[in-house]
CSV table of C-alpha atoms and ligand atoms in Angstrom, one decimal:
chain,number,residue,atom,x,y,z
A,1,UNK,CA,0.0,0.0,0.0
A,2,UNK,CA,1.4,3.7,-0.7
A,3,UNK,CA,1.4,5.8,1.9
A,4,UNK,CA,-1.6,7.9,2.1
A,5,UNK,CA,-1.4,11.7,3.8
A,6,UNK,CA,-5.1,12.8,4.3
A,7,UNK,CA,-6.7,16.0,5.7
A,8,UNK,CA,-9.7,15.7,7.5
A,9,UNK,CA,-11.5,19.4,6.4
A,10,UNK,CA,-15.4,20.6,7.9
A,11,UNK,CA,-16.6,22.2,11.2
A,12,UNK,CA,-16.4,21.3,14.5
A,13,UNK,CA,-18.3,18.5,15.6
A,14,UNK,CA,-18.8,17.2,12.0
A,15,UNK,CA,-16.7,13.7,13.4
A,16,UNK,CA,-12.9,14.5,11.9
A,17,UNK,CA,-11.2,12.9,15.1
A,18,UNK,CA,-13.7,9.7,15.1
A,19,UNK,CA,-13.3,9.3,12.0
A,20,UNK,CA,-9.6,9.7,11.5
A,21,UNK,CA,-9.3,7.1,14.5
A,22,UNK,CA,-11.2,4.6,12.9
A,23,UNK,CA,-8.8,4.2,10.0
A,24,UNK,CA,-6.4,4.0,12.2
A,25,UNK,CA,-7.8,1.3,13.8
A,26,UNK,CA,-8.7,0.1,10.2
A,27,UNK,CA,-5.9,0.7,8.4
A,28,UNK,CA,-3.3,2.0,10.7
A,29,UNK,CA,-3.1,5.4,9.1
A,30,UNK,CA,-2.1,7.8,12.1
A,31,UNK,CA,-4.4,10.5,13.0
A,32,UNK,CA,-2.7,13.8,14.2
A,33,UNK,CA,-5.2,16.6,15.5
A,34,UNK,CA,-3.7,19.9,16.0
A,35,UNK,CA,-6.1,20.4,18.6
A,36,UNK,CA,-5.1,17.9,20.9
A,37,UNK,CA,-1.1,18.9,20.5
A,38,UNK,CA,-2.5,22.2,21.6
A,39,UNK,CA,-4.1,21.1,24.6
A,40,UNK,CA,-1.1,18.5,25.3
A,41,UNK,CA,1.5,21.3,25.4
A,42,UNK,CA,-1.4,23.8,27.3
A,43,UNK,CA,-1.8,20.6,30.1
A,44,UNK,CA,2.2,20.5,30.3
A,45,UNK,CA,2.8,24.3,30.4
A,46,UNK,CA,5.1,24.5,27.7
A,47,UNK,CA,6.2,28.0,26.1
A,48,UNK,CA,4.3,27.0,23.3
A,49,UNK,CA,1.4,25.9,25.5
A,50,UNK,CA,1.2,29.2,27.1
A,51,UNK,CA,1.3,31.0,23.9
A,52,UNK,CA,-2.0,29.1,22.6
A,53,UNK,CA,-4.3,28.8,25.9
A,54,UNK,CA,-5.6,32.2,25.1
A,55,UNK,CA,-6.9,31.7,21.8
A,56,UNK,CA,-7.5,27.9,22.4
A,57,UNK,CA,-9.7,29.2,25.6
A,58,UNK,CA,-11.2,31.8,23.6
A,59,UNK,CA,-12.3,29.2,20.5
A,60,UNK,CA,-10.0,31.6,18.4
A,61,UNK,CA,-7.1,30.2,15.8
A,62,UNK,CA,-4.2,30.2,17.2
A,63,UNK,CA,-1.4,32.2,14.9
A,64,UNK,CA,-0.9,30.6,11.3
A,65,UNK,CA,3.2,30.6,12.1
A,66,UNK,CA,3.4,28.8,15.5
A,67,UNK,CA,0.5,26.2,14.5
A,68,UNK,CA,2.7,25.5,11.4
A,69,UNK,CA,5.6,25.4,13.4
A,70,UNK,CA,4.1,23.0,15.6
A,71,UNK,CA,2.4,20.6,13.4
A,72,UNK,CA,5.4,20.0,10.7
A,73,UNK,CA,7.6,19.2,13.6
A,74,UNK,CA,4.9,16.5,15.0
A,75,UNK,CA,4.1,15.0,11.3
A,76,UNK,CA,8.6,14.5,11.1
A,77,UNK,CA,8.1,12.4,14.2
A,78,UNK,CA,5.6,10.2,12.6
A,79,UNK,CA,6.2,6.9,10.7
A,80,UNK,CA,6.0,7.3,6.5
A,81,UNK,CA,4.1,4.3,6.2
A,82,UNK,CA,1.1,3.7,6.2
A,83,UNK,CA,0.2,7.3,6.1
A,84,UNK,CA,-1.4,9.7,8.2
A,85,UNK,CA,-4.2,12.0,8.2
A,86,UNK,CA,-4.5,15.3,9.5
A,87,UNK,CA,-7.9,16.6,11.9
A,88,UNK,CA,-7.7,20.2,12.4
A,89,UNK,CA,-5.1,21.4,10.5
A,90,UNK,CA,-4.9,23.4,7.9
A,91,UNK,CA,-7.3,25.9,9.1
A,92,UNK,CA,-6.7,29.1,7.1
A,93,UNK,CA,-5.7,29.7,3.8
A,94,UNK,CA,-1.4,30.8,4.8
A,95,UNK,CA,-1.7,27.3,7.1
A,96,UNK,CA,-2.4,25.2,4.0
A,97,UNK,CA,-0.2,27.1,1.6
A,98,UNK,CA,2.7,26.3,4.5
A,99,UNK,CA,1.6,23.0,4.6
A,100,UNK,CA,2.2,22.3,0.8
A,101,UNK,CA,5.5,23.6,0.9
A,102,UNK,CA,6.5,22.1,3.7
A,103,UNK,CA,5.6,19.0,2.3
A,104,UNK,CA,6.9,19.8,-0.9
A,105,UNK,CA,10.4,20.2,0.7
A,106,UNK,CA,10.3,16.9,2.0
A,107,UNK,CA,9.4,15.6,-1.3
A,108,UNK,CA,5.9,14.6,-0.4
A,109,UNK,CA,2.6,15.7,-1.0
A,110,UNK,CA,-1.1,15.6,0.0
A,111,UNK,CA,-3.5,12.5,-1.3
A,112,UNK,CA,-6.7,13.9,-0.2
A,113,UNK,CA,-9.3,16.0,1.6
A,114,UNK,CA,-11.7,14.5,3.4
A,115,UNK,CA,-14.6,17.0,3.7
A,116,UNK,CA,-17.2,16.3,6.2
A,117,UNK,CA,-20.5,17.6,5.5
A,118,UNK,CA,-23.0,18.9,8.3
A,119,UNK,CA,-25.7,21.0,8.9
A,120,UNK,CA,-24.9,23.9,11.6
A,121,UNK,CA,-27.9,22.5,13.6
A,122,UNK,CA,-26.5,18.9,14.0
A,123,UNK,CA,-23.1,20.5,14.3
A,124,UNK,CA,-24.5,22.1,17.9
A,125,UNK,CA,-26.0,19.0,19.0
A,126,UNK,CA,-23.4,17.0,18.6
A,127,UNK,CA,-20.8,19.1,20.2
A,128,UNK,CA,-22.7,20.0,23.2
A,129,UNK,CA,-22.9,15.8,23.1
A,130,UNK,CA,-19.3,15.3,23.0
A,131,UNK,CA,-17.3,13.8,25.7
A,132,UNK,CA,-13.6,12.9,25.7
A,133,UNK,CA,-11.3,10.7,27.0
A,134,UNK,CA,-9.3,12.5,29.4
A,135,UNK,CA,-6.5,9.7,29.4
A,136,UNK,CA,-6.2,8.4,25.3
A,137,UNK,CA,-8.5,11.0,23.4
A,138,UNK,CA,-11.5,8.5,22.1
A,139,UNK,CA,-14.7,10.7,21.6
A,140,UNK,CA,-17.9,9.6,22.5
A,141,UNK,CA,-21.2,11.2,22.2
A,142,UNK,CA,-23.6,10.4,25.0
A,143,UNK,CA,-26.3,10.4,22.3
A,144,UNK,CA,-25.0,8.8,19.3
A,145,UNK,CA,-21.9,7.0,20.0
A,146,UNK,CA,-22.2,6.4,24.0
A,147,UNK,CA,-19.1,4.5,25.9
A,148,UNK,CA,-20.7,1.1,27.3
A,149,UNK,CA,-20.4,2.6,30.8
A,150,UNK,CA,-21.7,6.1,31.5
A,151,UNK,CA,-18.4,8.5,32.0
A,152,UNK,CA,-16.0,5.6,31.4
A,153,UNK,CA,-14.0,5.0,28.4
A,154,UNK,CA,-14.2,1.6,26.6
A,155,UNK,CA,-10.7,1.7,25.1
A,156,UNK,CA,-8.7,2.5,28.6
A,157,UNK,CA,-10.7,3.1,31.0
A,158,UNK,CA,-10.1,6.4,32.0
A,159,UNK,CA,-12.4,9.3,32.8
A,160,UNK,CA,-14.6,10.5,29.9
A,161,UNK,CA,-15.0,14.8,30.3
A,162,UNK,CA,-16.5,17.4,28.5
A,163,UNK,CA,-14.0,20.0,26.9
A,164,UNK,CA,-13.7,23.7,28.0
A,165,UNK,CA,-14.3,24.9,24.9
A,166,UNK,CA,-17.2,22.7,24.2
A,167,UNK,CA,-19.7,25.3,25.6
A,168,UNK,CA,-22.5,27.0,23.1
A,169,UNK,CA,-20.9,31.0,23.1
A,170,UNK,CA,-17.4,29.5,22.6
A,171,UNK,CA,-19.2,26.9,19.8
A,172,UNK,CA,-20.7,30.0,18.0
A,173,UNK,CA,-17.3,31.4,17.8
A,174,UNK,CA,-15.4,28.2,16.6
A,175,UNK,CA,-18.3,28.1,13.6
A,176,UNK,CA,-18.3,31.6,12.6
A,177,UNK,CA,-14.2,31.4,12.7
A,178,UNK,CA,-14.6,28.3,10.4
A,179,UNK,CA,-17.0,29.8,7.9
A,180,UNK,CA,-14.9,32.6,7.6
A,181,UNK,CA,-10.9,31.5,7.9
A,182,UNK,CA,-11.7,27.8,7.3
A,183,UNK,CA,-14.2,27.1,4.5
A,184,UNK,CA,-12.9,28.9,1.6
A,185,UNK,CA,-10.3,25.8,1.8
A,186,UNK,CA,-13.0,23.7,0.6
A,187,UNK,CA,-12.7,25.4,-2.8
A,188,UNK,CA,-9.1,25.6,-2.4
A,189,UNK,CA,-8.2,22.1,-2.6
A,190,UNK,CA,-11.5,21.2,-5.0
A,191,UNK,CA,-9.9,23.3,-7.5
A,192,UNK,CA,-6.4,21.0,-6.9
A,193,UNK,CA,-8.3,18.0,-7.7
A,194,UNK,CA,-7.9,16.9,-3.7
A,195,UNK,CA,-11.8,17.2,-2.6
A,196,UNK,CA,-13.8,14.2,-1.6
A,197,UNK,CA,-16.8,15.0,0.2
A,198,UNK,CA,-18.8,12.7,2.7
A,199,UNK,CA,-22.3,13.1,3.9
A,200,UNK,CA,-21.6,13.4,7.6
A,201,UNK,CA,-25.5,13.4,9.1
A,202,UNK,CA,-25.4,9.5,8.5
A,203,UNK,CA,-23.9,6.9,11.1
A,204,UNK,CA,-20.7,6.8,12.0
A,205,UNK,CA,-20.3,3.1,10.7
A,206,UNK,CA,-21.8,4.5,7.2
A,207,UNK,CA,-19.7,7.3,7.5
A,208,UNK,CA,-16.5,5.1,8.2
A,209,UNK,CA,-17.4,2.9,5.2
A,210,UNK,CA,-18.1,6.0,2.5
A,211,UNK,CA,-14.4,7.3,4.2
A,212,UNK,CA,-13.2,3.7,3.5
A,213,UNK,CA,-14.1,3.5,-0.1
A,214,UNK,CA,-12.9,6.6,-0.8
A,215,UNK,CA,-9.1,5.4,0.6
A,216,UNK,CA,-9.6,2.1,-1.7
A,217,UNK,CA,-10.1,3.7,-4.6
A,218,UNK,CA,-6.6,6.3,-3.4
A,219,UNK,CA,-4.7,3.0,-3.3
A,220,UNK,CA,-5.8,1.9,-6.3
A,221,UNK,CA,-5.5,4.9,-8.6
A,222,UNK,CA,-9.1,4.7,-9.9
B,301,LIG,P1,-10.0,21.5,17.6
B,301,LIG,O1,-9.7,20.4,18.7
B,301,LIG,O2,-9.5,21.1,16.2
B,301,LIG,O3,-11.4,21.9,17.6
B,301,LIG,O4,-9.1,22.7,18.0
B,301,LIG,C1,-9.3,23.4,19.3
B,301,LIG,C2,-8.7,24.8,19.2
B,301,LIG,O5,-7.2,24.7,19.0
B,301,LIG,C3,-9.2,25.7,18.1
B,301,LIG,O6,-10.4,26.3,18.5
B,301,LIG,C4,-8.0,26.7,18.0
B,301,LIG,O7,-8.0,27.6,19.1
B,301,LIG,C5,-6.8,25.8,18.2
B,301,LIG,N1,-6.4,25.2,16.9
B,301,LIG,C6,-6.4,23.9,16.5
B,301,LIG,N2,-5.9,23.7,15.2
B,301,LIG,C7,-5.7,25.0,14.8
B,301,LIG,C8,-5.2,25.5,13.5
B,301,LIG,N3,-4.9,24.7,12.5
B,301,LIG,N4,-5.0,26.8,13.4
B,301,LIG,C9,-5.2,27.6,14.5
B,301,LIG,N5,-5.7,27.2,15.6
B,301,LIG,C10,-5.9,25.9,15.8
């Protein structure tokens, strides 16, 4: 199989970090979400930490450079093959120009954008839904996609929470940002031949499987 490097594009709540751990779990492609690397060096107190917890608090984008900065150094640490696939990142136009170029300097390249697809309505409800592993980063959704045991993680066991920035003013703010900084990347990578988009509203098993024929027919070239 070639390796495959994926972005996972669409709004908050829409089911990038599911979805990108399920084909990990499928295929072993490694999800990377610039969110949680945030919230890692935030929880550790690094100088990079301290210079995101405003904005990350705030449900603002962090700046273009130091996200950059900090996601090309993670994706060097990660294994060529299989492939990974990005959840959160690019978010703005400069981010995903960076991102090609960083890439390109490494003699690699992007193989496709996943776009979820979701109504701002469902987008709400699922988000003020969402609950997440505090100790391996599974999300649940008491709703949809409960753990077996209320609060309790079925992976590892650990403590399942709701995220800070999961309330509905600092959701409102995370949309608008997206319609405004993140969207216009949707015709971006359409116009590069990149775009796949997926119906997100359906089950995340049907969602999985449309994501999963869409990476066949990568590996294959059709
Ligand atoms: P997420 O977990 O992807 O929803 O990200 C949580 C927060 O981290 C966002 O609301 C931003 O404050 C910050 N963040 C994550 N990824 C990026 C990015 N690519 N550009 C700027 N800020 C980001």
């Amino acid at each position: 199989m070639r390796p495959l490097r994926l972005i996972f594009l669409g709004p908050p709540g829409t089911g990038k970090g599911t979805q990108a751990q399920r084909l990990q779990q499928q295929l072993g492609i490694v999800p990377l979400s610039s969110g949680d690397v945030l919230r890692r060096e935030i929880k550790e107190g690094s100088e990079v930490g301290r210079q995101a917890a405003e904005y990350v608090h705030s449900g603002r984008l962090v700046p273009d450079d130091l996200i950059t900065r900090v996601v090309l150094a993670a994706l060097d640490r990660l294994p060529a093959s299989p492939g990974w696939a990005l959840d959160g990142f690019p978010r703005t136009a400069p981010q995903a120009e960076a991102l090609a170029a960083g890439l390109s300097q490494r003699g690699l390249s992007i193989s496709a954008v996943i776009d979820l697809v979701l109504s701002d309505d469902e987008i709400l409800r699922r988000i003020v839904d969402r609950r997440v592993c505090g100790n391996c980063g599974a999300t649940y959704n008491v709703s949809l996609l409960p753990p077996k045991v209320a609060g309790v993680c079925d992976r590892c066991g650990g403590g399942l929470t709701q995220r800070a920035d999961d309330t509905r003013d600092v959701i409102q703010t995370r949309l608008e940002t997206y319609r405004s900084q993140t969207a216009p990347l949707v015709e971006y990578y359409r116009q590069r031949g990149l775009l796949r988009e997926i119906d997100a509203s359906k089950s995340a098993d049907s969602v999985a499987r449309q994501i999963l024929a869409v990476v066949q027919r990568l590996e294959t070239g059709a």
